[in-house]
Short mmCIF file of N, CA and C in Angstrom, two decimals:
data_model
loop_
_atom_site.label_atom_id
_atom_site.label_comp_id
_atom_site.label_asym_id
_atom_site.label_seq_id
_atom_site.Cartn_x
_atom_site.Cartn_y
_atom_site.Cartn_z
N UNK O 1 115.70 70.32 100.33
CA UNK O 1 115.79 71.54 101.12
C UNK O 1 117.09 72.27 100.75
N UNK O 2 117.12 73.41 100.63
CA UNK O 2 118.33 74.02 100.02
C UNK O 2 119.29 74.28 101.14
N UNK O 3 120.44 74.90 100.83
CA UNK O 3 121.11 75.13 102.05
C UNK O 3 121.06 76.76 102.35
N UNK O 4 122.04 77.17 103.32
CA UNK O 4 122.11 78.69 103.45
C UNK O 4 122.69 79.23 102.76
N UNK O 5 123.37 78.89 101.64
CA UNK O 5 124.72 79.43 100.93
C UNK O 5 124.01 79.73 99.90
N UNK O 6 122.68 78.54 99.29
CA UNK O 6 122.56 78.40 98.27
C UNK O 6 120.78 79.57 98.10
N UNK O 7 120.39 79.34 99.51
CA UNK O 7 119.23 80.39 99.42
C UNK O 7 119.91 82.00 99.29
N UNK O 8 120.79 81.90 99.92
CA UNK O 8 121.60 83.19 100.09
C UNK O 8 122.03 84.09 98.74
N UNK O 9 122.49 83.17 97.89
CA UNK O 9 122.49 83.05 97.06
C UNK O 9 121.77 83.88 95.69
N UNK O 10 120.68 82.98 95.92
CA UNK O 10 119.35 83.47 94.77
C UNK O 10 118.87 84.70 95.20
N UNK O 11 118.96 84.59 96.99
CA UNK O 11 117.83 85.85 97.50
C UNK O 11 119.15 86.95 97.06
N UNK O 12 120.40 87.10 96.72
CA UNK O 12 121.24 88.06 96.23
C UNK O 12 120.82 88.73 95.10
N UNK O 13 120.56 87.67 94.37
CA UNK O 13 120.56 87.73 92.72
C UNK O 13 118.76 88.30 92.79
N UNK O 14 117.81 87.92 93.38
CA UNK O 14 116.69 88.30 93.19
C UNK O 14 116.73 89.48 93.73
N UNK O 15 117.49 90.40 94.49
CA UNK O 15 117.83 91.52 95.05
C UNK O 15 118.09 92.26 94.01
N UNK O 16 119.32 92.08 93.61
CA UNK O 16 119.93 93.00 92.74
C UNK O 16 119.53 93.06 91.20
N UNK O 17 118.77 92.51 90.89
CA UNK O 17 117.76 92.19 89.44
C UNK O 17 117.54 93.41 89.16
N UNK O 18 117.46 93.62 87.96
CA UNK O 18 116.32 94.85 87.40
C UNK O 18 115.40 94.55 86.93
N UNK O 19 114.13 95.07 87.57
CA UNK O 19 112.62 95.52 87.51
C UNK O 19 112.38 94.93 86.64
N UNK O 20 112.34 95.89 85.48
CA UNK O 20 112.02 94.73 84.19
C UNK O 20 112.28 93.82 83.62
N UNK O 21 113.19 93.64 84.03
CA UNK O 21 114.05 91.40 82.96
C UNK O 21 113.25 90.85 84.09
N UNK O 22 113.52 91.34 85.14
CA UNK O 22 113.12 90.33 86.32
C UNK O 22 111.63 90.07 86.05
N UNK O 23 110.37 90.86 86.05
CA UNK O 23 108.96 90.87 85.62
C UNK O 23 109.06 89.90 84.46
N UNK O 24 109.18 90.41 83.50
CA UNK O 24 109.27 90.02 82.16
C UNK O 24 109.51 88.45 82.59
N UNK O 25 110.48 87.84 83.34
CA UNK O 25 110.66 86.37 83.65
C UNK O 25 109.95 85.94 84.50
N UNK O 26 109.52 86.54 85.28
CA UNK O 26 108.46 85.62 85.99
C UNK O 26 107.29 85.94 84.97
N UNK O 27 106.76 86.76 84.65
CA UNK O 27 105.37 86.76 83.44
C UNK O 27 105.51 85.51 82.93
N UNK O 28 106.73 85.24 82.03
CA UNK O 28 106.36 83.85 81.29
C UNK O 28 105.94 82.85 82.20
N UNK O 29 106.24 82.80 83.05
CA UNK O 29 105.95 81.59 83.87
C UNK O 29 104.63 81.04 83.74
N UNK O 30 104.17 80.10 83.66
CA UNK O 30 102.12 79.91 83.56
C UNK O 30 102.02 78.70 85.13
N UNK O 31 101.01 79.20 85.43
CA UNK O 31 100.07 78.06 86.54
C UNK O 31 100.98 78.46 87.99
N UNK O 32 101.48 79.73 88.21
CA UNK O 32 102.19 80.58 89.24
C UNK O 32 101.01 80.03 90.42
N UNK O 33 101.75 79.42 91.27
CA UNK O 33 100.50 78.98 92.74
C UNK O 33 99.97 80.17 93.41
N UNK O 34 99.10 80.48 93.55
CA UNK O 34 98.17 81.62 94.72
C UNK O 34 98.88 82.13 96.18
N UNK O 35 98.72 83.08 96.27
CA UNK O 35 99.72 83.50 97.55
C UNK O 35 99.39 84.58 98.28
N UNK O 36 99.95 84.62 98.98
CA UNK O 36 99.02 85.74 100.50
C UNK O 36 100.34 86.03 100.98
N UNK O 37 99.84 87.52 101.24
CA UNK O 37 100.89 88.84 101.90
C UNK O 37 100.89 88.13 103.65
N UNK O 38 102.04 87.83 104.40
CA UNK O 38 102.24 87.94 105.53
C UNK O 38 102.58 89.08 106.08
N UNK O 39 103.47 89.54 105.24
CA UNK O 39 104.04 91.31 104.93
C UNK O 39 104.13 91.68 103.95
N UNK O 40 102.80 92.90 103.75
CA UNK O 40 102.67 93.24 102.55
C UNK O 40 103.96 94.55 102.25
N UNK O 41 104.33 94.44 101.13
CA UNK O 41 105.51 95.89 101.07
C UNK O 41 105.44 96.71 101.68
N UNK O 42 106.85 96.55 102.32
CA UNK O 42 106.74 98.20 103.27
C UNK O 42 108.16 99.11 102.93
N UNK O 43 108.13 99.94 102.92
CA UNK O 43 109.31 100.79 102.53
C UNK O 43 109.90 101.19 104.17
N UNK O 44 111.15 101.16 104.64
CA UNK O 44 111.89 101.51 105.57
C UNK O 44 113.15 101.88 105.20
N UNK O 45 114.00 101.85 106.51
CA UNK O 45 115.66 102.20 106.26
C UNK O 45 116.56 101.29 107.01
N UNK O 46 117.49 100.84 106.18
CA UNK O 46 118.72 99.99 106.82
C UNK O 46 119.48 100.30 107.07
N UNK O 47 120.35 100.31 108.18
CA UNK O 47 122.03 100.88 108.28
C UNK O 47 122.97 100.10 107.58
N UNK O 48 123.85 101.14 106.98
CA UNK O 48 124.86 100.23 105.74
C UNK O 48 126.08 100.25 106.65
N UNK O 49 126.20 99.44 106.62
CA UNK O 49 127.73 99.03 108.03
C UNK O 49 128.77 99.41 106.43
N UNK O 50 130.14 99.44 106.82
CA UNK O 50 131.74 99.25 106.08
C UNK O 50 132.63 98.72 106.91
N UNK O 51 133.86 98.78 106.28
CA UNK O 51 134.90 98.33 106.91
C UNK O 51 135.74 99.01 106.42
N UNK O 52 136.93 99.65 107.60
CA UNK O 52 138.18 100.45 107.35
C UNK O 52 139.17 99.77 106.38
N UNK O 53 139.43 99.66 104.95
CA UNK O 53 140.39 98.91 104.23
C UNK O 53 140.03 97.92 103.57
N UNK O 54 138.09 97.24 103.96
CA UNK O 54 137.51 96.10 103.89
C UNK O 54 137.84 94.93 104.81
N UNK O 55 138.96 95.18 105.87
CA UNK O 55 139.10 94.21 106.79
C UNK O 55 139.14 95.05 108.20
N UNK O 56 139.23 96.32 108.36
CA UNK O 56 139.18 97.03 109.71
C UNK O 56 138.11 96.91 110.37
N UNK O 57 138.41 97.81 110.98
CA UNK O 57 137.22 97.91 112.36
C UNK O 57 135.82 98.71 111.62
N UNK O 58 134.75 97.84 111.76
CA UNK O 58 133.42 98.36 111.23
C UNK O 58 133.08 99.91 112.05
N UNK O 59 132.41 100.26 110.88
CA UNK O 59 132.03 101.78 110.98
C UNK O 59 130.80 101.44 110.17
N UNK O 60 129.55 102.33 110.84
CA UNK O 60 127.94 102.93 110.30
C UNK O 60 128.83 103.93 109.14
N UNK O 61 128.10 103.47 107.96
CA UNK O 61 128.21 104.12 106.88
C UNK O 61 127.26 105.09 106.29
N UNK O 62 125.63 104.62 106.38
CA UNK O 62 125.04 105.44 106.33
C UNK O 62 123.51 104.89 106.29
N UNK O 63 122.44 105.56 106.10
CA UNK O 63 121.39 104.25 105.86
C UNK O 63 120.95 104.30 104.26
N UNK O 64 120.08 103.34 104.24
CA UNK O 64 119.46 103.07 103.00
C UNK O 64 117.86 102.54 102.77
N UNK O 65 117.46 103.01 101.48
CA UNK O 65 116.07 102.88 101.34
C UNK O 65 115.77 101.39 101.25
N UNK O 66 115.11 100.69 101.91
CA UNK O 66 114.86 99.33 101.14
C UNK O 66 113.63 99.55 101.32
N UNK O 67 113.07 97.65 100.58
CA UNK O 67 111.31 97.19 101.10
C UNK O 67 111.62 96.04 100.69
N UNK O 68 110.57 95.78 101.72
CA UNK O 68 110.49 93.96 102.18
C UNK O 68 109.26 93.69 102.13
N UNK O 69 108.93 92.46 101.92
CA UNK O 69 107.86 91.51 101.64
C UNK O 69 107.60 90.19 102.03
N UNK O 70 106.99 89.81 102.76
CA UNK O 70 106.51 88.35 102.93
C UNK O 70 105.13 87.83 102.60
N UNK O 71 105.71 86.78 101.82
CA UNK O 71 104.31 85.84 101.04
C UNK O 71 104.52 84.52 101.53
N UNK O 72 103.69 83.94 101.60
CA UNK O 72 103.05 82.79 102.07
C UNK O 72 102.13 81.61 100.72
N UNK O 73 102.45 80.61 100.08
CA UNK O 73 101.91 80.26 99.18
C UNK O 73 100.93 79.12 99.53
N UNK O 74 99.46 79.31 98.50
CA UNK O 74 98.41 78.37 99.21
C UNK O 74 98.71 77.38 98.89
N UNK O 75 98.07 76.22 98.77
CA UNK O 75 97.83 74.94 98.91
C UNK O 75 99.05 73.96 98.73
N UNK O 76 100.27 74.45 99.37
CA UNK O 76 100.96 73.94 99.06
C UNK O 76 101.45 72.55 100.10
N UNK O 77 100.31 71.80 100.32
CA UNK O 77 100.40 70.48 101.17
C UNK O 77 100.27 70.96 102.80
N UNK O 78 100.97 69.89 103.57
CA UNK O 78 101.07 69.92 104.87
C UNK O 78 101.52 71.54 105.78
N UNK O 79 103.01 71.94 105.04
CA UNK O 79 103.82 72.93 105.58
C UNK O 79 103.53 74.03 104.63
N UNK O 80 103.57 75.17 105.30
CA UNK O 80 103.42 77.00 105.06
C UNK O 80 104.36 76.89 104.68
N UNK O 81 104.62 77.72 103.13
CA UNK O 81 105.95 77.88 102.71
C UNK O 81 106.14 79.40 102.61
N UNK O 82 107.18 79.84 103.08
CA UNK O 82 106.98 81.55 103.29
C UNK O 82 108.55 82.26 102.24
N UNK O 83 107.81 83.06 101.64
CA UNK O 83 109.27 83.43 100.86
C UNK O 83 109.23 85.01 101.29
N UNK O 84 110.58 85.62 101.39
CA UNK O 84 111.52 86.96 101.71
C UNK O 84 111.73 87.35 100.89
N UNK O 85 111.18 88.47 100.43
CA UNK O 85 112.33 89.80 99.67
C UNK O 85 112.58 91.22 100.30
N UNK O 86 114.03 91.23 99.89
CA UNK O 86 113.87 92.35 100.89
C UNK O 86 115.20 93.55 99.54
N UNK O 87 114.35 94.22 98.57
CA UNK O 87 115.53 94.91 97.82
C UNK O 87 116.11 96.43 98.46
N UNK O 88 116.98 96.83 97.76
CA UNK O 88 117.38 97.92 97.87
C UNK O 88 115.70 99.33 97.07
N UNK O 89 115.71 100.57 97.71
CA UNK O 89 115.09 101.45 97.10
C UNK O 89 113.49 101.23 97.40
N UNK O 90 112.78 101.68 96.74
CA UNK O 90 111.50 101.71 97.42
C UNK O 90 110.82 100.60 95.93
N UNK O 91 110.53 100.06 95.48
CA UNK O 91 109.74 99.35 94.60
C UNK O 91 109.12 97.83 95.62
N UNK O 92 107.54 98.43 95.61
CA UNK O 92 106.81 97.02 95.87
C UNK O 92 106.50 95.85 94.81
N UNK O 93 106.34 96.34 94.05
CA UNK O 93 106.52 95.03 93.25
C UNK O 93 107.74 93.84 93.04
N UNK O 94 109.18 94.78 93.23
CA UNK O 94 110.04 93.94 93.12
C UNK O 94 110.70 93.13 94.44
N UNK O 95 110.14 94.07 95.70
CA UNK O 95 110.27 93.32 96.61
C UNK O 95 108.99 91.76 96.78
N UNK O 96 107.98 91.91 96.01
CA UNK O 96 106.92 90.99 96.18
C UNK O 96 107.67 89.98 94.96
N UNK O 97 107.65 90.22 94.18
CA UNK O 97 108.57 89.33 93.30
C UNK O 97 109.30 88.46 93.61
N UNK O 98 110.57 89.56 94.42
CA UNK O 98 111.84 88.24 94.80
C UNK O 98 111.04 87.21 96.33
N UNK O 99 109.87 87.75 97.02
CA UNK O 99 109.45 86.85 98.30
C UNK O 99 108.67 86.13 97.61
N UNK O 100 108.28 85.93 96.19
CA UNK O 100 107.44 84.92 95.54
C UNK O 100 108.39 83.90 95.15
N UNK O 101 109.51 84.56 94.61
CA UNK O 101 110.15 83.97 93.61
C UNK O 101 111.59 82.64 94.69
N UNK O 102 111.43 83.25 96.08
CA UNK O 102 112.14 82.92 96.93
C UNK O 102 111.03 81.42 97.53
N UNK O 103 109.92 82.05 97.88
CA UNK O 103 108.99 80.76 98.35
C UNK O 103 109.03 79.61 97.41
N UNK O 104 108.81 80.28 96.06
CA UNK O 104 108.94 79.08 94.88
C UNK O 104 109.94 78.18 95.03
N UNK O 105 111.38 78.87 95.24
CA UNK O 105 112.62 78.49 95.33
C UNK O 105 112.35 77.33 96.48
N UNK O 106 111.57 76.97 97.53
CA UNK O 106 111.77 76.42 98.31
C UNK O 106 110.97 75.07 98.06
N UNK O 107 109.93 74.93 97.31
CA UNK O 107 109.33 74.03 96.77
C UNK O 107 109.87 72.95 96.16
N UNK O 108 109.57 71.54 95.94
CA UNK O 108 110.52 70.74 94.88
C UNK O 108 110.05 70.98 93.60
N UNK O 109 108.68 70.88 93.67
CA UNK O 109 107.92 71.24 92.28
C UNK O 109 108.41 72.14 91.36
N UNK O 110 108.58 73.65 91.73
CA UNK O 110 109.05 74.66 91.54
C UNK O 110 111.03 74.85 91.22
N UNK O 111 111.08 74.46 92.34
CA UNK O 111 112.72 75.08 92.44
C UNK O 111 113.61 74.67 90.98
N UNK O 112 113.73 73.83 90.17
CA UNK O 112 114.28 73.22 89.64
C UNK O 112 113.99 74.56 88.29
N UNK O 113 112.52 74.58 88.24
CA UNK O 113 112.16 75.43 87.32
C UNK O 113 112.37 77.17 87.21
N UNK O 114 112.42 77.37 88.44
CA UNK O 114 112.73 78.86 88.74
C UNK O 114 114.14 79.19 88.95
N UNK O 115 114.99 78.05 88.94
CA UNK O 115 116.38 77.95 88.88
C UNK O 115 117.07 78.36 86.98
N UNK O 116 116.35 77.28 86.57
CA UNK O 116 116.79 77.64 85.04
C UNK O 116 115.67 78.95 84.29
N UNK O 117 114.32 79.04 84.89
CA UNK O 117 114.10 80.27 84.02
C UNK O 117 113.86 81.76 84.38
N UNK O 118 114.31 81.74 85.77
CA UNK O 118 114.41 83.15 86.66
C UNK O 118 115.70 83.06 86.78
N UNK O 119 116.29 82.51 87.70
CA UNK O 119 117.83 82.58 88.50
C UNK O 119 119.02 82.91 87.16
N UNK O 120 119.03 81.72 86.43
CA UNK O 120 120.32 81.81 85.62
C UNK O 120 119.92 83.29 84.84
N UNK O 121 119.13 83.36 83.99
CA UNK O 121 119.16 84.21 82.70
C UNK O 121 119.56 85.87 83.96
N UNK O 122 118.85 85.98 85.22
CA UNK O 122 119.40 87.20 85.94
C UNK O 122 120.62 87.28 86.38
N UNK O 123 121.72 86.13 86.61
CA UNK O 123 122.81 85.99 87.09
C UNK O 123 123.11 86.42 85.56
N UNK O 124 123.00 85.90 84.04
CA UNK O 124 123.83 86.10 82.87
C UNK O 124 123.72 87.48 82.88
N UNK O 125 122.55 88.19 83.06
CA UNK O 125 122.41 89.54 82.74
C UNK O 125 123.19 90.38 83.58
N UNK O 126 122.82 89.87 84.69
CA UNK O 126 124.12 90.55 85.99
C UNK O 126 125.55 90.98 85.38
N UNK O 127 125.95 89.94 85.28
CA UNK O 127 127.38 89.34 84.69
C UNK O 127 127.56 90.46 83.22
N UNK O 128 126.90 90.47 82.38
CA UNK O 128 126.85 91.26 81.30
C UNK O 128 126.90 92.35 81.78
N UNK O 129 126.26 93.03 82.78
CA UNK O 129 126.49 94.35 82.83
C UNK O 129 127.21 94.72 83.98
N UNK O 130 128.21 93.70 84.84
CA UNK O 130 129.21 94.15 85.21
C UNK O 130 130.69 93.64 83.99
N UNK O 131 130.34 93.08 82.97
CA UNK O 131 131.77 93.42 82.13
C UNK O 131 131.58 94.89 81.42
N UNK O 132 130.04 94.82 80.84
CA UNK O 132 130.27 96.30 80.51
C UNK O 132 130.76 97.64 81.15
N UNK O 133 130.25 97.61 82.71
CA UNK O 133 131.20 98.36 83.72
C UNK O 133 132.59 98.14 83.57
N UNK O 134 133.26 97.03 83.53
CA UNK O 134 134.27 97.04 83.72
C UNK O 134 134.92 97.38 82.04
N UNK O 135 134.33 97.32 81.13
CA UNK O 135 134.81 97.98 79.92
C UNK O 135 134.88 99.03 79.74
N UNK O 136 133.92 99.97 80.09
CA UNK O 136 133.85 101.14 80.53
C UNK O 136 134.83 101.76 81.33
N UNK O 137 135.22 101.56 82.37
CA UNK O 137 135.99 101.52 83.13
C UNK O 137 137.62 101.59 82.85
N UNK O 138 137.73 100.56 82.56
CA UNK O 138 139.24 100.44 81.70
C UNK O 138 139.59 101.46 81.00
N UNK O 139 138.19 101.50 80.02
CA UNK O 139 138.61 102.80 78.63
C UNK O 139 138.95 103.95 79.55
N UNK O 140 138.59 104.41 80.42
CA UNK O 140 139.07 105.48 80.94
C UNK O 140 140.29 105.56 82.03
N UNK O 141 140.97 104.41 81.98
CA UNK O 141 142.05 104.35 82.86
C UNK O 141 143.45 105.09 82.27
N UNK O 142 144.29 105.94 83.25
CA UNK O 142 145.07 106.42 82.62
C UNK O 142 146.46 105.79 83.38
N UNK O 143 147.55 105.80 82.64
CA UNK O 143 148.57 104.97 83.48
C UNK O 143 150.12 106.35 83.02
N UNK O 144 149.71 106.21 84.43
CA UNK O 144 151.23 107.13 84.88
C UNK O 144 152.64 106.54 85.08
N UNK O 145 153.58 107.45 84.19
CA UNK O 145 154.73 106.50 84.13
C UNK O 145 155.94 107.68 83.96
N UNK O 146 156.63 107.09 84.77
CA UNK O 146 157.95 108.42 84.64
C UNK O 146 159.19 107.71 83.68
N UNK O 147 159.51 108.96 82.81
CA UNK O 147 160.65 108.50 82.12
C UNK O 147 162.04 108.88 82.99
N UNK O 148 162.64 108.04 83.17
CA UNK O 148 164.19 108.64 83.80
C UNK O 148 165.23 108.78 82.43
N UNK O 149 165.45 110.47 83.06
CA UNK O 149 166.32 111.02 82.00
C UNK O 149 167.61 110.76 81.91
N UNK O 150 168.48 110.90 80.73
CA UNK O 150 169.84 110.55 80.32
C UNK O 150 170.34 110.90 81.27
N UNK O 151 171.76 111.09 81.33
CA UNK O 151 172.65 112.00 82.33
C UNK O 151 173.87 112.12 81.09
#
């Protein structure tokens, strides 16, 4: 059974994925178990809370588009295994994705496998394209500096 840190975790990374690497990795997958909408995609709005400084007093920031999904996978023994996605923006597919890819996660059969060929390769890609941000970034940094004059 996983913990909260560690579901928390994946359901991050299956959030913030892009559409296509993310598809593209579950496609390879073969013998994907059968599954049923508890909540089929729905598009709504979330309130985006902040914080004054990142540690002040919370303030409503504004809302945001998401969609969420709940699946339910068949025959998977005694206990209903139910997986959550819930991304940013309106895409049903990728919210059905990460509540597949989350139920899987909860399985023993599964988890081990959707760990090394979903989870990691989206965390590397993640990672890749926040150094490229941050390369980007840099190149355009300008650094201000005063010369103090002779006397």
């Amino acid at each position: 059974m996983p913990t909260v840190s560690e579901r928390q975790a994946w359901m991050a990374t299956l959030a913030k994925a892009e559409l296509d690497i993310f598809e593209k990795l579950v496609n390879k997958l073969d013998n994907l178990p059968e599954y049923s909408f508890l909540r089929s995609p729905e598009i709504g709005l979330a309130m985006v809370r902040g914080r004054a400084g990142g540690t002040g007093e919370a303030f409503n920031l504004g809302e945001i588009t998401m969609t969420r999904c709940v699946v339910q996978l068949e025959n998977q023994g005694e206990e209903a295994i139910a997986g959550f996605g819930y991304v940013a923006g309106r895409s049903h597919r990728h919210a059905e994705l990460a509540a597949l890819c989350d139920a899987l996660l909860q399985t023993p059969h599964w988890c081990d496998r959707i760990q090394a060929e979903v989870i990691q390769p989206l965390q590397i890609e993640s990672q890749k394209q926040q150094e490229l941000q941050q390369r980007q970034t840099e190149a355009t940094k300008v650094n201000f500096f005063t010369m103090v004059r002779g006397e």
